[in-house]
PDB file of C-alpha atoms in Angstrom:
ATOM      1  CA  MET A 407     213.308 252.126 367.087  1.00 39.00           C
ATOM      2  CA  THR A 408     215.954 252.752 370.475  1.00 36.00           C
ATOM      3  CA  TYR A 409     218.199 250.021 371.518  1.00 35.00           C
ATOM      4  CA  SER A 410     218.748 250.421 375.560  1.00 35.00           C
ATOM      5  CA  PHE A 411     221.989 249.369 376.644  1.00 34.00           C
ATOM      6  CA  SER A 412     222.576 246.112 379.071  1.00 39.00           C
ATOM      7  CA  LYS A 413     224.437 248.440 381.426  1.00 41.00           C
ATOM      8  CA  PRO A 414     223.468 251.827 382.736  1.00 41.00           C
ATOM      9  CA  ARG A 415     226.988 253.334 382.916  1.00 44.00           C
ATOM     10  CA  ASN A 416     226.943 252.880 378.935  1.00 48.00           C
ATOM     11  CA  ASN A 417     224.738 255.656 378.769  1.00 49.00           C
ATOM     12  CA  VAL A 418     227.406 258.078 380.816  1.00 44.00           C
ATOM     13  CA  VAL A 419     230.281 256.531 378.107  1.00 45.00           C
ATOM     14  CA  LEU A 420     228.547 256.978 375.242  1.00 50.00           C
ATOM     15  CA  ILE A 421     227.785 260.525 375.888  1.00 44.00           C
ATOM     16  CA  LEU A 422     231.367 260.815 376.976  1.00 45.00           C
ATOM     17  CA  PHE A 423     232.393 259.120 373.862  1.00 49.00           C
ATOM     18  CA  LEU A 424     230.289 260.876 371.466  1.00 45.00           C
ATOM     19  CA  ILE A 425     231.442 264.557 373.041  1.00 42.00           C
ATOM     20  CA  GLY A 426     235.085 262.879 372.671  1.00 47.00           C
ATOM     21  CA  PHE A 427     234.427 262.026 368.954  1.00 45.00           C
ATOM     22  CA  VAL A 428     237.552 262.972 367.074  1.00 40.00           C
ATOM     23  CA  THR A 429     237.811 261.732 363.377  1.00 41.00           C
ATOM     24  CA  PHE A 430     240.058 259.021 362.902  1.00 45.00           C
ATOM     25  CA  PHE A 431     240.195 259.432 359.135  1.00 45.00           C
ATOM     26  CA  PRO A 432     240.828 263.430 358.271  1.00 45.00           C
ATOM     27  CA  GLU A 433     238.614 264.643 355.836  1.00 43.00           C
ATOM     28  CA  LYS A 434     239.537 264.426 351.983  1.00 49.00           C
ATOM     29  CA  ASN A 435     239.077 266.882 349.300  1.00 48.00           C
ATOM     30  CA  ALA A 436     237.303 263.973 347.038  1.00 55.00           C
ATOM     31  CA  LYS A 437     234.067 263.964 346.463  1.00 60.00           C
ATOM     32  CA  PRO A 438     231.885 260.509 346.629  1.00 67.00           C
ATOM     33  CA  ALA A 439     231.511 258.817 343.321  1.00 76.00           C
ATOM     34  CA  MET A 440     228.133 258.455 341.172  1.00 87.00           C
ATOM     35  CA  PHE A 441     227.584 254.679 341.120  1.00 93.00           C
ATOM     36  CA  LEU A 442     228.063 254.243 337.251  1.00 93.00           C
ATOM     37  CA  GLN A 443     231.458 256.149 337.868  1.00 93.00           C
ATOM     38  CA  ASP A 444     233.026 253.162 340.006  1.00 94.00           C
ATOM     39  CA  PHE A 445     230.719 250.625 339.621  1.00 96.00           C
ATOM     40  CA  HIS A 446     228.281 248.467 337.593  1.00 97.00           C
ATOM     41  CA  ILE A 447     225.858 245.727 338.443  1.00 97.00           C
ATOM     42  CA  THR A 448     226.889 241.953 338.435  1.00 96.00           C
ATOM     43  CA  TRP A 449     223.399 240.207 339.329  1.00 92.00           C
ATOM     44  CA  SER A 450     219.743 240.980 338.861  1.00 95.00           C
ATOM     45  CA  ASP A 451     220.058 244.223 337.108  1.00 94.00           C
ATOM     46  CA  SER A 452     216.089 244.798 337.679  1.00 97.00           C
ATOM     47  CA  HIS A 453     216.226 244.428 341.863  1.00 97.00           C
ATOM     48  CA  ILE A 454     218.564 247.594 341.607  1.00 97.00           C
ATOM     49  CA  LYS A 455     217.383 250.851 340.767  1.00 97.00           C
ATOM     50  CA  GLN A 456     219.393 254.342 340.591  1.00 96.00           C
ATOM     51  CA  LEU A 457     218.372 257.230 343.050  1.00 96.00           C
ATOM     52  CA  ASP A 458     218.921 261.204 342.818  1.00 94.00           C
ATOM     53  CA  GLY A 459     220.317 260.490 339.448  1.00 93.00           C
ATOM     54  CA  GLY A 460     222.796 257.929 340.254  1.00 93.00           C
ATOM     55  CA  LYS A 461     223.726 259.514 343.294  1.00 94.00           C
ATOM     56  CA  GLY A 462     222.357 256.505 345.388  1.00 96.00           C
ATOM     57  CA  ILE A 463     220.897 252.892 344.666  1.00 97.00           C
ATOM     58  CA  GLN A 464     217.972 250.778 346.045  1.00 98.00           C
ATOM     59  CA  LEU A 465     218.804 247.100 346.270  1.00 98.00           C
ATOM     60  CA  LEU A 466     215.638 244.881 346.221  1.00 98.00           C
ATOM     61  CA  LEU A 467     215.317 241.122 347.655  1.00 97.00           C
ATOM     62  CA  ASP A 468     212.301 239.120 346.937  1.00 96.00           C
ATOM     63  CA  GLN A 469     211.476 235.490 346.394  1.00 95.00           C
ATOM     64  CA  ASN A 470     212.476 235.447 343.034  1.00 95.00           C
ATOM     65  CA  SER A 471     216.184 236.854 343.549  1.00 96.00           C
ATOM     66  CA  GLY A 472     218.545 239.024 345.356  1.00 96.00           C
ATOM     67  CA  CYS A 473     221.107 241.494 343.537  1.00 97.00           C
ATOM     68  CA  GLY A 474     224.367 242.563 343.919  1.00 97.00           C
ATOM     69  CA  PHE A 475     226.913 245.493 342.584  1.00 97.00           C
ATOM     70  CA  ALA A 476     230.961 245.179 341.627  1.00 97.00           C
ATOM     71  CA  SER A 477     233.656 248.256 341.694  1.00 97.00           C
ATOM     72  CA  LYS A 478     234.545 248.562 337.759  1.00 96.00           C
ATOM     73  CA  SER A 479     238.674 248.107 338.824  1.00 96.00           C
ATOM     74  CA  LYS A 480     240.090 246.056 341.582  1.00 97.00           C
ATOM     75  CA  TYR A 481     242.715 248.056 344.295  1.00 97.00           C
ATOM     76  CA  LEU A 482     245.631 247.269 346.463  1.00 97.00           C
ATOM     77  CA  PHE A 483     245.571 249.195 349.551  1.00 97.00           C
ATOM     78  CA  GLY A 484     243.672 252.191 350.600  1.00 98.00           C
ATOM     79  CA  ARG A 485     240.233 253.184 351.685  1.00 98.00           C
ATOM     80  CA  VAL A 486     236.779 252.712 350.556  1.00 97.00           C
ATOM     81  CA  SER A 487     233.603 253.591 352.167  1.00 97.00           C
ATOM     82  CA  MET A 488     230.207 253.890 351.504  1.00 96.00           C
ATOM     83  CA  LYS A 489     226.631 254.779 353.347  1.00 98.00           C
ATOM     84  CA  ILE A 490     224.037 252.276 353.667  1.00 98.00           C
ATOM     85  CA  LYS A 491     220.565 252.058 355.075  1.00 98.00           C
ATOM     86  CA  LEU A 492     219.720 248.799 355.715  1.00 97.00           C
ATOM     87  CA  ILE A 493     216.295 246.625 355.645  1.00 96.00           C
ATOM     88  CA  PRO A 494     213.891 247.959 358.430  1.00 94.00           C
ATOM     89  CA  GLY A 495     211.953 246.214 360.539  1.00 93.00           C
ATOM     90  CA  ASP A 496     211.565 241.996 360.340  1.00 92.00           C
ATOM     91  CA  SER A 497     214.512 241.539 358.613  1.00 92.00           C
ATOM     92  CA  ALA A 498     215.426 238.089 359.931  1.00 90.00           C
ATOM     93  CA  GLY A 499     217.202 235.834 357.319  1.00 90.00           C
ATOM     94  CA  THR A 500     218.763 238.675 355.183  1.00 94.00           C
ATOM     95  CA  VAL A 501     222.561 239.166 354.610  1.00 94.00           C
ATOM     96  CA  THR A 502     223.254 242.692 353.078  1.00 97.00           C
ATOM     97  CA  ALA A 503     226.975 242.238 352.558  1.00 96.00           C
ATOM     98  CA  PHE A 504     229.655 244.697 351.364  1.00 96.00           C
ATOM     99  CA  TYR A 505     233.243 243.717 351.021  1.00 97.00           C
ATOM    100  CA  MET A 506     236.436 243.771 349.096  1.00 98.00           C
ATOM    101  CA  ASN A 507     237.509 239.998 347.375  1.00 97.00           C
ATOM    102  CA  SER A 508     240.140 239.541 344.981  1.00 96.00           C
ATOM    103  CA  ASP A 509     238.290 236.927 343.261  1.00 91.00           C
ATOM    104  CA  THR A 510     240.924 234.025 343.188  1.00 87.00           C
ATOM    105  CA  ASP A 511     239.338 231.023 344.445  1.00 76.00           C
ATOM    106  CA  GLN A 512     241.659 228.895 346.338  1.00 77.00           C
ATOM    107  CA  VAL A 513     243.754 231.695 347.553  1.00 91.00           C
ATOM    108  CA  ARG A 514     241.734 234.399 348.131  1.00 93.00           C
ATOM    109  CA  ASP A 515     242.062 237.598 349.721  1.00 97.00           C
ATOM    110  CA  GLU A 516     238.974 238.703 351.279  1.00 97.00           C
ATOM    111  CA  LEU A 517     237.615 241.826 353.713  1.00 98.00           C
ATOM    112  CA  ASP A 518     233.961 241.115 354.909  1.00 97.00           C
ATOM    113  CA  PHE A 519     231.300 243.511 356.227  1.00 97.00           C
ATOM    114  CA  GLU A 520     228.128 241.155 356.471  1.00 96.00           C
ATOM    115  CA  PHE A 521     225.041 242.741 358.175  1.00 96.00           C
ATOM    116  CA  LEU A 522     222.621 240.125 359.640  1.00 93.00           C
ATOM    117  CA  GLY A 523     218.995 240.790 359.727  1.00 90.00           C
ATOM    118  CA  ASN A 524     216.889 240.150 362.805  1.00 89.00           C
ATOM    119  CA  ARG A 525     212.834 239.762 364.060  1.00 86.00           C
ATOM    120  CA  THR A 526     211.690 243.376 364.715  1.00 81.00           C
ATOM    121  CA  GLY A 527     212.699 244.962 367.535  1.00 76.00           C
ATOM    122  CA  GLN A 528     216.056 242.981 367.793  1.00 86.00           C
ATOM    123  CA  PRO A 529     219.365 244.761 366.966  1.00 88.00           C
ATOM    124  CA  TYR A 530     221.326 244.100 363.973  1.00 91.00           C
ATOM    125  CA  SER A 531     224.417 242.386 364.248  1.00 94.00           C
ATOM    126  CA  VAL A 532     227.417 242.989 362.206  1.00 96.00           C
ATOM    127  CA  GLN A 533     229.850 240.012 361.245  1.00 96.00           C
ATOM    128  CA  THR A 534     233.496 240.735 359.754  1.00 98.00           C
ATOM    129  CA  ASN A 535     235.505 237.867 358.675  1.00 97.00           C
ATOM    130  CA  VAL A 536     239.222 238.461 357.260  1.00 97.00           C
ATOM    131  CA  TYR A 537     240.659 236.181 354.365  1.00 96.00           C
ATOM    132  CA  ALA A 538     244.093 236.074 354.058  1.00 95.00           C
ATOM    133  CA  HIS A 539     246.050 233.769 351.168  1.00 93.00           C
ATOM    134  CA  GLY A 540     242.854 231.471 351.186  1.00 91.00           C
ATOM    135  CA  LYS A 541     242.487 231.240 354.883  1.00 90.00           C
ATOM    136  CA  GLY A 542     239.605 232.898 356.588  1.00 91.00           C
ATOM    137  CA  ASP A 543     237.033 231.805 359.653  1.00 93.00           C
ATOM    138  CA  ARG A 544     237.985 234.539 361.168  1.00 95.00           C
ATOM    139  CA  GLU A 545     234.608 236.278 362.040  1.00 96.00           C
ATOM    140  CA  GLN A 546     233.549 238.554 364.564  1.00 97.00           C
ATOM    141  CA  ARG A 547     230.195 239.842 365.587  1.00 96.00           C
ATOM    142  CA  ILE A 548     229.168 243.096 367.099  1.00 97.00           C
ATOM    143  CA  ASN A 549     225.476 244.545 367.592  1.00 96.00           C
ATOM    144  CA  LEU A 550     224.965 247.817 366.533  1.00 97.00           C
ATOM    145  CA  TRP A 551     224.436 250.547 368.859  1.00 95.00           C
ATOM    146  CA  PHE A 552     222.028 252.288 366.509  1.00 96.00           C
ATOM    147  CA  ASP A 553     219.115 251.303 364.203  1.00 95.00           C
ATOM    148  CA  PRO A 554     221.174 251.116 361.072  1.00 96.00           C
ATOM    149  CA  ALA A 555     217.761 250.976 359.201  1.00 96.00           C
ATOM    150  CA  ALA A 556     216.758 254.279 360.651  1.00 96.00           C
ATOM    151  CA  ASP A 557     219.060 256.393 358.417  1.00 97.00           C
ATOM    152  CA  PHE A 558     222.314 256.175 356.509  1.00 98.00           C
ATOM    153  CA  HIS A 559     225.650 255.633 358.172  1.00 98.00           C
ATOM    154  CA  VAL A 560     229.207 255.106 357.071  1.00 98.00           C
ATOM    155  CA  TYR A 561     230.922 251.763 356.559  1.00 98.00           C
ATOM    156  CA  SER A 562     234.539 251.963 355.605  1.00 98.00           C
ATOM    157  CA  ILE A 563     237.712 249.544 355.202  1.00 98.00           C
ATOM    158  CA  MET A 564     241.027 250.974 355.117  1.00 98.00           C
ATOM    159  CA  TRP A 565     243.643 248.747 354.340  1.00 98.00           C
ATOM    160  CA  ASN A 566     247.762 249.190 354.157  1.00 97.00           C
ATOM    161  CA  HIS A 567     250.485 247.438 354.774  1.00 97.00           C
ATOM    162  CA  HIS A 568     250.382 247.365 358.745  1.00 96.00           C
ATOM    163  CA  HIS A 569     246.553 246.473 358.977  1.00 97.00           C
ATOM    164  CA  VAL A 570     243.051 246.363 357.930  1.00 98.00           C
ATOM    165  CA  VAL A 571     240.663 248.767 359.927  1.00 98.00           C
ATOM    166  CA  PHE A 572     236.768 248.458 359.562  1.00 98.00           C
ATOM    167  CA  SER A 573     234.904 250.948 360.619  1.00 98.00           C
ATOM    168  CA  VAL A 574     231.462 252.372 361.278  1.00 98.00           C
ATOM    169  CA  ASP A 575     230.540 256.045 361.850  1.00 97.00           C
ATOM    170  CA  GLU A 576     234.337 256.380 362.183  1.00 96.00           C
ATOM    171  CA  VAL A 577     234.184 253.857 364.978  1.00 98.00           C
ATOM    172  CA  PRO A 578     236.582 251.303 364.580  1.00 98.00           C
ATOM    173  CA  ILE A 579     235.275 247.929 365.272  1.00 98.00           C
ATOM    174  CA  ARG A 580     237.741 245.578 363.942  1.00 97.00           C
ATOM    175  CA  VAL A 581     241.340 245.945 363.775  1.00 97.00           C
ATOM    176  CA  TYR A 582     243.833 242.776 362.032  1.00 96.00           C
ATOM    177  CA  LYS A 583     247.312 243.367 362.082  1.00 96.00           C
ATOM    178  CA  ASN A 584     249.817 242.626 360.102  1.00 96.00           C
ATOM    179  CA  ASN A 585     251.362 239.597 361.931  1.00 93.00           C
ATOM    180  CA  GLU A 586     253.622 237.767 359.271  1.00 94.00           C
ATOM    181  CA  ALA A 587     256.463 237.656 361.491  1.00 90.00           C
ATOM    182  CA  LYS A 588     254.386 235.423 363.451  1.00 89.00           C
ATOM    183  CA  GLY A 589     253.671 233.087 360.290  1.00 91.00           C
ATOM    184  CA  VAL A 590     250.088 234.776 359.947  1.00 93.00           C
ATOM    185  CA  PRO A 591     249.120 235.587 356.368  1.00 94.00           C
ATOM    186  CA  PHE A 592     248.149 238.963 355.456  1.00 96.00           C
ATOM    187  CA  PRO A 593     246.669 240.273 352.371  1.00 96.00           C
ATOM    188  CA  LYS A 594     248.831 242.432 350.309  1.00 95.00           C
ATOM    189  CA  PHE A 595     249.853 240.730 347.023  1.00 94.00           C
ATOM    190  CA  GLN A 596     246.411 240.577 345.626  1.00 95.00           C
ATOM    191  CA  PRO A 597     244.466 243.802 344.244  1.00 97.00           C
ATOM    192  CA  MET A 598     240.481 243.343 345.514  1.00 97.00           C
ATOM    193  CA  GLY A 599     237.529 244.622 344.014  1.00 97.00           C
ATOM    194  CA  ILE A 600     234.706 245.999 345.999  1.00 98.00           C
ATOM    195  CA  TYR A 601     231.418 244.104 346.084  1.00 98.00           C
ATOM    196  CA  SER A 602     228.132 244.329 347.850  1.00 97.00           C
ATOM    197  CA  THR A 603     225.031 242.223 347.642  1.00 97.00           C
ATOM    198  CA  LEU A 604     221.438 241.383 348.997  1.00 97.00           C
ATOM    199  CA  TRP A 605     220.721 238.239 349.385  1.00 92.00           C
ATOM    200  CA  GLU A 606     218.450 235.106 351.597  1.00 89.00           C
ATOM    201  CA  ALA A 607     220.841 233.568 353.941  1.00 81.00           C
ATOM    202  CA  ASP A 608     218.470 231.609 356.295  1.00 79.00           C
ATOM    203  CA  ASP A 609     219.991 228.583 356.758  1.00 78.00           C
ATOM    204  CA  TRP A 610     222.248 230.655 358.699  1.00 71.00           C
ATOM    205  CA  ALA A 611     222.147 234.167 359.124  1.00 71.00           C
ATOM    206  CA  THR A 612     219.548 234.931 361.974  1.00 74.00           C
ATOM    207  CA  ARG A 613     219.983 233.213 365.148  1.00 72.00           C
ATOM    208  CA  GLY A 614     222.380 230.180 363.265  1.00 76.00           C
ATOM    209  CA  GLY A 615     219.189 229.592 361.251  1.00 71.00           C
ATOM    210  CA  LEU A 616     216.177 229.355 363.737  1.00 70.00           C
ATOM    211  CA  GLU A 617     214.650 232.550 362.559  1.00 79.00           C
ATOM    212  CA  LYS A 618     213.449 232.290 358.648  1.00 87.00           C
ATOM    213  CA  ILE A 619     212.233 235.128 356.268  1.00 90.00           C
ATOM    214  CA  ASP A 620     209.013 235.889 356.474  1.00 91.00           C
ATOM    215  CA  TRP A 621     208.219 236.422 352.862  1.00 94.00           C
ATOM    216  CA  SER A 622     204.691 237.824 353.412  1.00 94.00           C
ATOM    217  CA  LYS A 623     207.069 241.450 354.737  1.00 93.00           C
ATOM    218  CA  ALA A 624     208.786 241.528 350.687  1.00 94.00           C
ATOM    219  CA  PRO A 625     210.185 242.945 349.176  1.00 97.00           C
ATOM    220  CA  PHE A 626     213.284 243.822 351.416  1.00 97.00           C
ATOM    221  CA  TYR A 627     215.101 247.003 350.630  1.00 97.00           C
ATOM    222  CA  ALA A 628     218.826 248.200 351.184  1.00 98.00           C
ATOM    223  CA  TYR A 629     219.860 251.538 350.258  1.00 98.00           C
ATOM    224  CA  TYR A 630     223.474 253.132 349.161  1.00 98.00           C
ATOM    225  CA  LYS A 631     224.770 256.381 348.287  1.00 97.00           C
ATOM    226  CA  ASP A 632     228.523 258.438 348.842  1.00 96.00           C
ATOM    227  CA  PHE A 633     230.182 255.890 347.433  1.00 95.00           C
ATOM    228  CA  ASP A 634     233.909 256.622 347.885  1.00 95.00           C
ATOM    229  CA  ILE A 635     237.206 254.872 346.652  1.00 96.00           C
ATOM    230  CA  GLU A 636     240.701 255.968 347.513  1.00 96.00           C
ATOM    231  CA  GLY A 637     243.501 253.460 346.635  1.00 96.00           C
ATOM    232  CA  CYS A 638     246.047 252.168 343.943  1.00 97.00           C
ATOM    233  CA  PRO A 639     244.009 250.970 341.015  1.00 96.00           C
ATOM    234  CA  VAL A 640     244.962 247.557 339.019  1.00 94.00           C
ATOM    235  CA  PRO A 641     246.071 247.650 336.624  1.00 91.00           C
ATOM    236  CA  GLY A 642     247.386 251.091 337.251  1.00 90.00           C
ATOM    237  CA  PRO A 643     250.880 253.025 337.879  1.00 89.00           C
ATOM    238  CA  SER A 644     253.256 249.922 339.248  1.00 85.00           C
ATOM    239  CA  ALA A 645     254.817 252.077 341.638  1.00 92.00           C
ATOM    240  CA  CYS A 646     251.644 253.284 343.228  1.00 96.00           C
ATOM    241  CA  ALA A 647     250.885 250.126 346.295  1.00 94.00           C
ATOM    242  CA  SER A 648     254.578 250.477 347.791  1.00 93.00           C
ATOM    243  CA  ASN A 649     254.502 254.151 347.694  1.00 95.00           C
ATOM    244  CA  PRO A 650     254.798 255.498 351.126  1.00 94.00           C
ATOM    245  CA  ALA A 651     253.673 258.947 350.521  1.00 95.00           C
ATOM    246  CA  ASN A 652     250.021 257.638 350.189  1.00 97.00           C
ATOM    247  CA  TRP A 653     248.156 259.032 352.842  1.00 97.00           C
ATOM    248  CA  TRP A 654     246.841 256.045 353.997  1.00 97.00           C
ATOM    249  CA  GLU A 655     250.396 254.364 354.694  1.00 97.00           C
ATOM    250  CA  GLY A 656     251.550 257.532 356.778  1.00 96.00           C
ATOM    251  CA  LYS A 657     252.524 257.256 360.043  1.00 94.00           C
ATOM    252  CA  GLY A 658     249.396 258.442 362.004  1.00 93.00           C
ATOM    253  CA  TYR A 659     246.936 255.369 359.649  1.00 96.00           C
ATOM    254  CA  GLN A 660     249.873 252.622 360.651  1.00 96.00           C
ATOM    255  CA  GLN A 661     248.034 252.059 364.277  1.00 95.00           C
ATOM    256  CA  LEU A 662     244.699 253.556 366.165  1.00 96.00           C
ATOM    257  CA  ASP A 663     245.622 256.576 367.989  1.00 95.00           C
ATOM    258  CA  THR A 664     244.657 257.036 371.175  1.00 95.00           C
ATOM    259  CA  VAL A 665     240.858 257.814 370.922  1.00 96.00           C
ATOM    260  CA  ALA A 666     240.643 255.634 367.971  1.00 96.00           C
ATOM    261  CA  ALA A 667     241.928 252.707 370.526  1.00 96.00           C
ATOM    262  CA  ARG A 668     239.273 253.741 373.076  1.00 97.00           C
ATOM    263  CA  ARG A 669     236.462 253.795 370.703  1.00 97.00           C
ATOM    264  CA  TYR A 670     237.265 250.506 369.756  1.00 97.00           C
ATOM    265  CA  ARG A 671     237.700 248.541 373.162  1.00 96.00           C
ATOM    266  CA  TRP A 672     234.300 250.542 374.269  1.00 97.00           C
ATOM    267  CA  VAL A 673     232.931 248.626 371.550  1.00 97.00           C
ATOM    268  CA  ARG A 674     234.419 245.233 372.120  1.00 96.00           C
ATOM    269  CA  MET A 675     233.877 245.526 375.514  1.00 96.00           C
ATOM    270  CA  ASN A 676     229.870 246.641 375.099  1.00 97.00           C
ATOM    271  CA  HIS A 677     228.863 245.331 371.681  1.00 97.00           C
ATOM    272  CA  MET A 678     230.795 242.075 370.508  1.00 97.00           C
ATOM    273  CA  VAL A 679     228.652 239.129 370.990  1.00 96.00           C
ATOM    274  CA  TYR A 680     231.009 236.915 369.151  1.00 96.00           C
ATOM    275  CA  ASP A 681     234.642 236.507 368.953  1.00 96.00           C
ATOM    276  CA  TYR A 682     236.746 233.335 366.916  1.00 96.00           C
ATOM    277  CA  CYS A 683     239.451 234.295 369.154  1.00 95.00           C
ATOM    278  CA  THR A 684     237.359 233.263 372.583  1.00 95.00           C
ATOM    279  CA  ASP A 685     236.096 230.409 370.800  1.00 96.00           C
ATOM    280  CA  LYS A 686     237.554 227.142 372.241  1.00 96.00           C
ATOM    281  CA  ARG A 687     235.695 224.279 370.788  1.00 96.00           C
ATOM    282  CA  ARG A 688     236.635 225.751 366.981  1.00 95.00           C
ATOM    283  CA  TYR A 689     240.394 226.858 368.221  1.00 95.00           C
ATOM    284  CA  PRO A 690     241.488 225.109 371.460  1.00 96.00           C
ATOM    285  CA  VAL A 691     244.521 226.978 370.794  1.00 94.00           C
ATOM    286  CA  THR A 692     244.175 230.574 370.288  1.00 93.00           C
ATOM    287  CA  PRO A 693     245.155 231.670 366.984  1.00 92.00           C
ATOM    288  CA  PRO A 694     248.765 233.757 367.001  1.00 90.00           C
ATOM    289  CA  GLU A 695     247.001 236.643 365.858  1.00 90.00           C
ATOM    290  CA  CYS A 696     244.273 237.359 368.736  1.00 91.00           C
ATOM    291  CA  VAL A 697     247.482 237.385 371.303  1.00 84.00           C
ATOM    292  CA  ASP A 698     248.910 241.084 369.801  1.00 71.00           C
ATOM    293  CA  GLY A 699     246.151 243.271 370.683  1.00 63.00           C
ATOM    294  CA  ILE A 700     245.746 245.988 368.983  1.00 52.00           C
TER     295      ILE A 700
END
């Protein structure tokens, strides 16, 4: 499936964008883990199947159940990534989620990727959200510029004391800066686990709930592989999270570099379809974190 861009000049921009591709995160020596090395099944183990000797997994959604898994440890700062191939064809009403969560109820911290299914031929939307100290409602949505069901793509969250960066194939699509100086909460005290679920959400996921799941297309499958976690495990060495020698705290990761910033602006100019920052119905006064740029 090929998606056409709404503006002809975007084809030129995309070519230049790819020619100028420079990896935002350098290649690390760590090798992707086997699924059971860092994760365990938390919901409906009959709907999760290990593949390739445990290097990958298949998640299944049918009318009986969805499913989910979580990391065995929580982490305070670092980077987590995994390769995901989403549900092909008519996926309306389904949500495939990859997120971090402190699991602390009223004062939870959470960093979300939610992949919102759609009718056949329509682009997939990915919604990101940030909860800090229990406050969320910071949704942003972009339409992916490729078919995420045709092949695996890398989705990652990099989290340090300066910002949180959500990336797709190393292209930053969301940056949430530490704006504590403006009174905006930032997640830096609570360790978070890594979670993923595949579930039915046809009351809101596609066109605000107008498009329902077509169960005649079930079962629905999503695939994962190349699980990679680099961070400070909790429990673990108490000094790890505050250690400035951690690579993710380095000077090169405290803000986007020139190339990453250009790519970030390209995504937001051409593929963003919703931003809470510009929703005057919900926020008549622009939230303070929205006026700080990148």
